XYZ file of C-alpha atoms in Angstrom:
452
model
C 19.094 26.734 79.356
C 21.958 29.228 78.989
C 25.376 28.079 80.137
C 27.306 30.720 82.128
C 30.541 29.770 80.385
C 28.956 30.282 76.943
C 27.639 33.698 77.980
C 31.054 34.818 79.258
C 32.740 33.440 76.126
C 30.383 35.436 73.892
C 31.045 38.612 75.897
C 34.794 38.080 75.443
C 34.277 37.559 71.690
C 32.476 40.900 71.449
C 34.747 42.950 73.710
C 38.169 41.595 72.777
C 37.895 39.670 69.509
C 35.793 41.985 67.289
C 32.721 39.715 67.031
C 29.968 41.625 65.277
C 27.003 41.233 63.005
C 28.304 42.845 59.833
C 24.888 43.632 58.389
C 21.149 43.311 58.617
C 19.982 43.638 55.012
C 16.339 44.021 54.027
C 15.560 42.707 50.556
C 12.641 44.428 48.810
C 10.945 43.340 45.579
C 10.123 46.178 43.181
C 8.179 44.241 40.561
C 4.864 45.806 41.594
C 6.398 49.253 40.933
C 6.754 48.608 37.176
C 5.713 51.632 35.112
C 6.488 53.010 31.650
C 7.094 56.531 32.970
C 10.599 56.913 34.451
C 9.576 59.700 36.855
C 6.606 57.776 38.205
C 8.649 54.579 38.425
C 11.342 56.379 40.427
C 8.779 57.756 42.874
C 7.022 54.384 43.297
C 10.360 52.735 44.085
C 11.246 55.479 46.573
C 7.830 55.184 48.237
C 7.959 51.394 48.607
C 11.511 51.338 49.948
C 10.668 54.025 52.524
C 7.475 52.255 53.617
C 9.000 48.820 54.000
C 12.301 49.865 55.623
C 11.080 52.687 57.861
C 11.901 50.769 61.072
C 14.987 48.891 59.866
C 17.676 51.091 61.429
C 15.849 51.566 64.738
C 15.206 47.832 65.026
C 18.834 46.990 64.319
C 20.025 49.524 66.896
C 17.543 48.268 69.496
C 18.591 44.631 69.040
C 22.261 45.571 69.218
C 21.744 47.427 72.505
C 19.528 44.765 74.088
C 21.780 41.821 73.264
C 25.092 43.639 73.406
C 26.086 42.478 69.924
C 27.380 45.243 67.616
C 25.394 45.444 64.367
C 27.718 47.388 62.118
C 25.566 48.075 59.049
C 21.906 48.282 58.143
C 21.388 47.886 54.411
C 18.746 47.453 51.726
C 18.853 45.343 48.578
C 16.281 45.760 45.795
C 15.260 44.006 42.599
C 17.899 44.555 39.885
C 17.089 48.002 38.545
C 17.814 46.901 34.953
C 14.641 44.791 35.165
C 12.649 47.825 36.240
C 14.246 50.128 33.644
C 13.116 47.714 30.916
C 9.519 48.851 31.496
C 10.580 52.386 30.533
C 11.942 51.398 27.148
C 15.589 51.626 28.140
C 15.542 55.281 29.291
C 18.464 56.494 31.405
C 17.788 55.125 34.929
C 20.022 57.582 36.832
C 16.820 59.155 38.204
C 16.086 55.843 39.898
C 19.594 55.775 41.416
C 19.061 59.257 42.839
C 15.725 58.260 44.366
C 17.290 55.128 45.870
C 20.008 57.334 47.356
C 17.419 59.748 48.706
C 15.530 56.893 50.354
C 18.731 55.441 51.838
C 19.713 58.841 53.227
C 16.304 59.479 54.792
C 16.125 55.984 56.294
C 19.678 56.217 57.647
C 20.882 52.947 56.078
C 24.552 52.603 55.203
C 24.153 51.274 51.654
C 21.446 50.334 49.200
C 22.275 47.702 46.591
C 20.553 46.556 43.439
C 21.611 49.066 40.820
C 22.346 45.894 38.966
C 22.026 43.954 35.725
C 22.144 40.218 35.008
C 23.660 39.786 31.539
C 25.327 36.382 31.719
C 23.689 35.365 28.441
C 22.900 38.673 26.748
C 21.477 42.186 27.040
C 17.984 43.635 27.106
C 17.364 47.370 26.506
C 17.106 47.868 30.276
C 20.469 46.161 30.793
C 22.199 48.368 28.217
C 20.710 51.515 29.718
C 21.672 50.607 33.265
C 25.236 49.519 32.502
C 25.935 52.672 30.479
C 24.574 54.782 33.343
C 26.613 53.159 36.152
C 29.505 55.684 36.210
C 27.123 58.638 36.263
C 24.859 57.031 38.861
C 27.698 56.151 41.244
C 29.293 59.587 40.884
C 26.027 61.362 41.756
C 25.006 59.202 44.725
C 26.558 58.405 48.100
C 24.998 55.120 49.233
C 24.015 53.327 46.033
C 25.981 50.186 45.102
C 26.055 48.476 41.738
C 26.745 44.992 40.387
C 26.694 43.205 37.046
C 26.619 39.434 36.575
C 28.497 38.589 33.363
C 28.691 34.803 33.558
C 27.586 31.565 35.172
C 28.330 27.874 35.106
C 25.048 27.246 33.272
C 25.444 29.918 30.582
C 29.153 30.552 30.102
C 30.725 34.022 30.029
C 29.310 36.968 28.088
C 32.516 38.435 26.673
C 30.708 41.457 25.217
C 29.661 42.329 28.772
C 33.201 41.648 30.018
C 34.637 44.101 27.464
C 32.069 46.732 28.407
C 32.645 46.410 32.157
C 36.372 47.153 31.842
C 35.435 50.548 30.396
C 32.670 51.112 32.959
C 35.012 50.459 35.905
C 37.609 52.844 34.504
C 35.015 55.564 33.905
C 33.470 55.084 37.369
C 36.879 55.675 38.932
C 37.581 58.718 36.768
C 34.260 60.435 37.540
C 34.953 60.081 41.275
C 38.664 60.878 41.174
C 38.110 63.754 43.611
C 36.713 61.232 46.138
C 39.506 58.653 45.921
C 37.801 56.884 42.989
C 35.030 55.647 45.304
C 32.718 54.926 42.359
C 34.742 51.850 41.398
C 34.746 50.694 45.039
C 30.930 50.527 44.921
C 30.860 48.407 41.752
C 31.413 44.655 41.511
C 31.369 42.300 38.508
C 30.186 38.745 39.225
C 30.154 35.259 37.831
C 27.496 33.054 39.470
C 26.104 35.940 41.545
C 23.941 34.722 44.473
C 20.472 36.279 44.611
C 20.300 36.518 48.417
C 23.633 38.176 49.162
C 23.471 40.693 52.065
C 26.982 42.053 51.429
C 27.753 45.151 49.370
C 28.543 46.069 46.701
C 27.015 42.914 45.218
C 23.679 42.749 47.027
C 20.440 42.613 45.064
C 17.023 41.069 45.691
C 16.587 38.063 43.404
C 13.551 37.341 41.253
C 12.748 34.199 43.257
C 12.771 35.966 46.630
C 9.702 36.975 48.706
C 8.231 40.478 48.500
C 10.347 41.426 51.506
C 12.929 39.468 53.500
C 15.585 39.892 56.201
C 19.075 38.520 55.538
C 21.939 38.744 58.010
C 25.680 38.705 57.302
C 28.013 37.797 60.146
C 31.699 38.511 60.612
C 34.260 37.285 63.142
C 37.828 36.841 61.796
C 39.164 38.081 65.135
C 37.250 35.379 67.006
C 38.584 32.618 64.751
C 42.108 34.015 64.946
C 41.996 34.088 68.758
C 40.695 30.515 68.887
C 43.587 29.328 66.716
C 46.116 31.178 68.879
C 44.780 29.236 71.873
C 45.127 25.943 69.973
C 48.921 25.760 70.093
C 50.337 22.348 69.287
C 47.262 21.166 67.377
C 47.613 19.387 64.052
C 45.724 20.510 60.947
C 42.756 18.195 61.571
C 42.363 19.638 65.060
C 42.689 23.189 63.720
C 39.798 22.477 61.326
C 37.710 21.318 64.300
C 38.556 24.492 66.235
C 37.430 26.648 63.284
C 34.216 24.637 62.847
C 33.269 25.008 66.523
C 34.047 28.725 66.468
C 32.039 29.276 63.263
C 29.123 27.475 64.914
C 29.158 29.915 67.852
C 29.469 32.962 65.588
C 26.587 31.783 63.396
C 24.386 31.182 66.445
C 24.781 34.860 67.325
C 23.758 35.787 63.779
C 20.781 33.437 63.915
C 19.586 35.094 67.128
C 19.761 38.567 65.582
C 18.108 37.427 62.349
C 15.163 35.783 64.110
C 14.668 38.776 66.374
C 14.808 41.270 63.499
C 12.384 39.152 61.480
C 9.898 39.035 64.368
C 10.065 42.743 65.181
C 9.833 43.900 61.568
C 7.152 41.305 60.657
C 9.264 40.285 57.673
C 10.272 36.691 56.761
C 13.760 35.560 57.771
C 15.767 34.673 54.674
C 19.351 33.530 55.160
C 22.458 33.825 57.288
C 25.598 34.614 55.306
C 28.243 33.037 57.530
C 31.228 34.821 56.037
C 34.480 35.852 57.664
C 34.519 39.466 56.494
C 37.542 41.411 57.771
C 37.746 45.057 58.810
C 40.696 47.484 58.948
C 40.752 47.080 62.765
C 43.793 45.440 64.360
C 43.103 41.766 65.055
C 40.124 41.466 62.695
C 41.982 40.012 59.735
C 41.644 36.892 57.570
C 45.345 37.279 56.733
C 46.136 36.997 60.440
C 44.190 33.715 60.654
C 46.250 32.343 57.764
C 49.481 33.435 59.435
C 48.418 31.989 62.809
C 47.880 28.605 61.176
C 51.469 28.594 60.073
C 52.913 30.779 57.314
C 55.246 33.685 57.953
C 53.263 36.096 55.768
C 49.935 35.855 53.970
C 50.824 35.143 50.350
C 53.624 32.698 51.144
C 53.524 29.174 49.739
C 50.821 27.306 51.648
C 48.450 30.295 51.804
C 45.977 28.881 49.276
C 45.825 25.510 51.056
C 45.182 27.204 54.407
C 42.471 29.399 52.895
C 40.788 26.298 51.446
C 40.807 24.686 54.898
C 39.446 27.860 56.483
C 36.663 28.297 53.949
C 35.498 24.690 54.264
C 35.577 24.653 58.061
C 33.602 27.914 58.294
C 30.890 26.493 56.020
C 30.701 23.194 57.922
C 30.471 24.873 61.307
C 27.980 27.475 60.168
C 25.588 25.049 58.488
C 25.279 23.143 61.774
C 24.125 26.352 63.457
C 21.492 27.451 60.934
C 19.185 25.678 58.508
C 19.031 28.730 56.255
C 22.545 29.492 55.051
C 23.003 31.396 51.808
C 24.642 34.410 50.221
C 28.395 34.022 49.763
C 29.273 32.211 53.022
C 32.963 31.567 53.606
C 36.122 33.671 53.772
C 36.530 37.086 52.147
C 39.884 38.475 51.025
C 39.257 42.194 50.328
C 42.736 43.696 50.384
C 41.926 47.263 51.439
C 39.634 46.063 54.266
C 42.140 43.653 55.826
C 45.100 45.123 57.733
C 47.064 41.876 57.468
C 46.593 41.727 53.695
C 47.734 45.336 53.350
C 50.930 44.587 55.290
C 51.564 41.472 53.183
C 51.199 43.524 49.991
C 53.599 46.182 51.296
C 56.173 43.473 52.080
C 55.869 42.159 48.521
C 54.673 38.750 49.738
C 51.084 39.032 48.529
C 50.828 39.686 44.793
C 47.966 39.896 42.338
C 48.915 36.485 40.928
C 48.746 34.906 44.389
C 45.429 36.606 45.098
C 44.034 35.137 41.881
C 45.085 31.656 43.034
C 43.425 32.272 46.407
C 40.145 33.219 44.710
C 39.814 29.619 43.508
C 39.077 28.589 47.106
C 37.680 31.711 48.824
C 34.090 32.966 48.725
C 34.396 35.961 46.422
C 37.311 36.945 44.199
C 39.634 39.869 43.493
C 38.043 42.213 45.991
C 38.894 45.826 46.891
C 42.200 45.810 45.045
C 43.719 49.152 44.063
C 45.514 49.162 40.708
C 47.414 51.896 38.830
C 45.190 54.558 37.326
C 46.668 54.111 33.855
C 45.723 50.412 33.668
C 43.886 49.935 30.364
C 40.234 48.937 30.256
C 41.199 45.840 28.248
C 43.489 44.651 31.041
C 40.679 45.197 33.563
C 38.306 43.245 31.306
C 40.838 40.410 31.072
C 41.068 40.312 34.894
C 37.283 39.967 34.957
C 37.415 37.183 32.359
C 40.032 35.246 34.327
C 38.020 35.444 37.545
C 34.782 34.533 35.755
C 36.502 31.477 34.270
C 37.515 30.302 37.760
C 33.925 30.718 38.941
C 32.341 29.137 35.876
C 34.533 26.021 35.846
C 34.391 25.490 39.617
C 30.633 26.212 39.985
C 31.328 28.926 42.554
C 30.849 32.646 42.929
C 33.752 34.808 41.829
C 33.883 38.570 41.484
C 36.101 41.489 40.612
C 36.070 44.787 42.497
C 39.190 46.663 41.440
C 39.747 50.396 41.800
C 41.886 52.151 39.177
C 43.584 54.881 41.227
C 43.456 57.733 38.729
C 46.664 59.764 38.896
C 48.422 57.294 41.193
C 51.092 54.660 40.609
C 52.441 51.529 42.261
C 53.495 52.305 45.834
C 50.941 55.086 46.324
C 47.913 54.575 48.571
C 44.178 55.186 48.270
C 42.155 55.777 51.459
C 38.385 55.172 51.330
C 37.730 55.441 55.055
C 35.366 53.354 57.190
C 34.880 49.669 56.433
C 36.335 50.072 52.938
C 39.714 50.891 54.489
C 42.736 51.874 52.447
C 44.931 50.027 50.025
C 48.335 50.259 48.362
C 48.380 50.465 44.571
C 49.370 46.976 43.351
C 51.315 46.285 40.138
C 49.417 44.708 37.244
C 50.701 42.707 34.273
C 50.123 45.206 31.464
C 50.885 42.873 28.533
C 47.975 43.539 26.173
C 44.965 41.174 25.984
C 43.116 43.548 23.619
C 42.777 41.117 20.681
C 41.139 38.559 22.974
C 38.806 41.105 24.582
C 37.751 42.664 21.272
C 36.673 39.293 19.828
C 33.439 39.432 21.826
C 30.951 36.589 21.769
C 30.430 34.118 24.587
C 32.720 31.569 26.220
C 30.617 28.379 26.194
C 29.476 26.806 29.447
C 31.573 23.846 30.660
C 30.332 20.313 29.988
C 29.481 19.745 33.647
C 26.796 22.464 33.362
C 24.561 19.842 31.683
C 23.250 18.323 34.906
C 19.508 18.343 34.189
């Protein structure tokens, strides 16, 4: 039976504290589209995506209206396109990207992810073709997102892929310079990429997933922040309990939406990603949560410890609310999407070095960080290597989504609009790592990977 107090509390969360469902993401397997003709393959992919997702946007809108819970994005994730391109002998898969974009545009979804390759241990012809085509594909599409997994705890880090991705990121930014380098903002490099992630730009539909599935990603930093503000005088143990209880309530809302979407679309329910994903809106900031717990500015000493507490409490509370938790699940720290982080960067309190330390305990990594346009590809590759090492050794997902702001320098700003927000150009240590990056090869997996 519904409790009146719970209903009123949920309404307050939505109206005043920015509670929303960040995304309903439909995952679609493309394996049955395999074909050795690139034109036919592209059409078969377009046809299947359009057939399966034809009611996705309408269903999401209907649920949002009926339950009064904002559903911000409707998205699609597909089988990594590098796997499909392999059937065409490594031909340029940009045609597939264009057909994915056409499908996304016609269906009205916000993004479509899966222009991806998994190369943690090496390359196939399809992987090479896809990675080389990423800058062109992202410059010629609007809604396609791309990801590359270059390492894992089980396999180590593919340093040849790391070296290549530094160049690909730089080129993606350059080809979209006239659009604020948006190409690089739609490209993420992973270590330990999850195969059921509903969040862009890293979403793809894993090989072990059903033919079609519904995954939901929740948000709610504003709700957590408001709960902490009300908990004045509490010690750290009590603060953790407040966060856990709040995460439970947020996840319950996501579970309701996920079950309803699954039923109406006749598609299996996959997972809830119970992440705190910020937006540029005032009061919807992970940085603000950190500051409310007790540091003057995000980035001050103590920030990493608070983020570790936050991440753990969110996971504990969320897993009590849903039996099917997956994706990334935890706290995101995308600089350009978090108003509090942006302010901390402008004050000089939040630096790239501190962000790297924070990635050891958050759910992603160096995310949506704008760097000077003249940063070398080797430096970008070394940033990827550092983040991958944190993920590999700690058996967690880490990622790099940096945007070289072509033609801009430290202190300038890049504005992407919408959920991607805007970010100040942050200084980068430019001391050369080129000898290290050019060595190539593979960093071996850590000893604790041998758990079989």
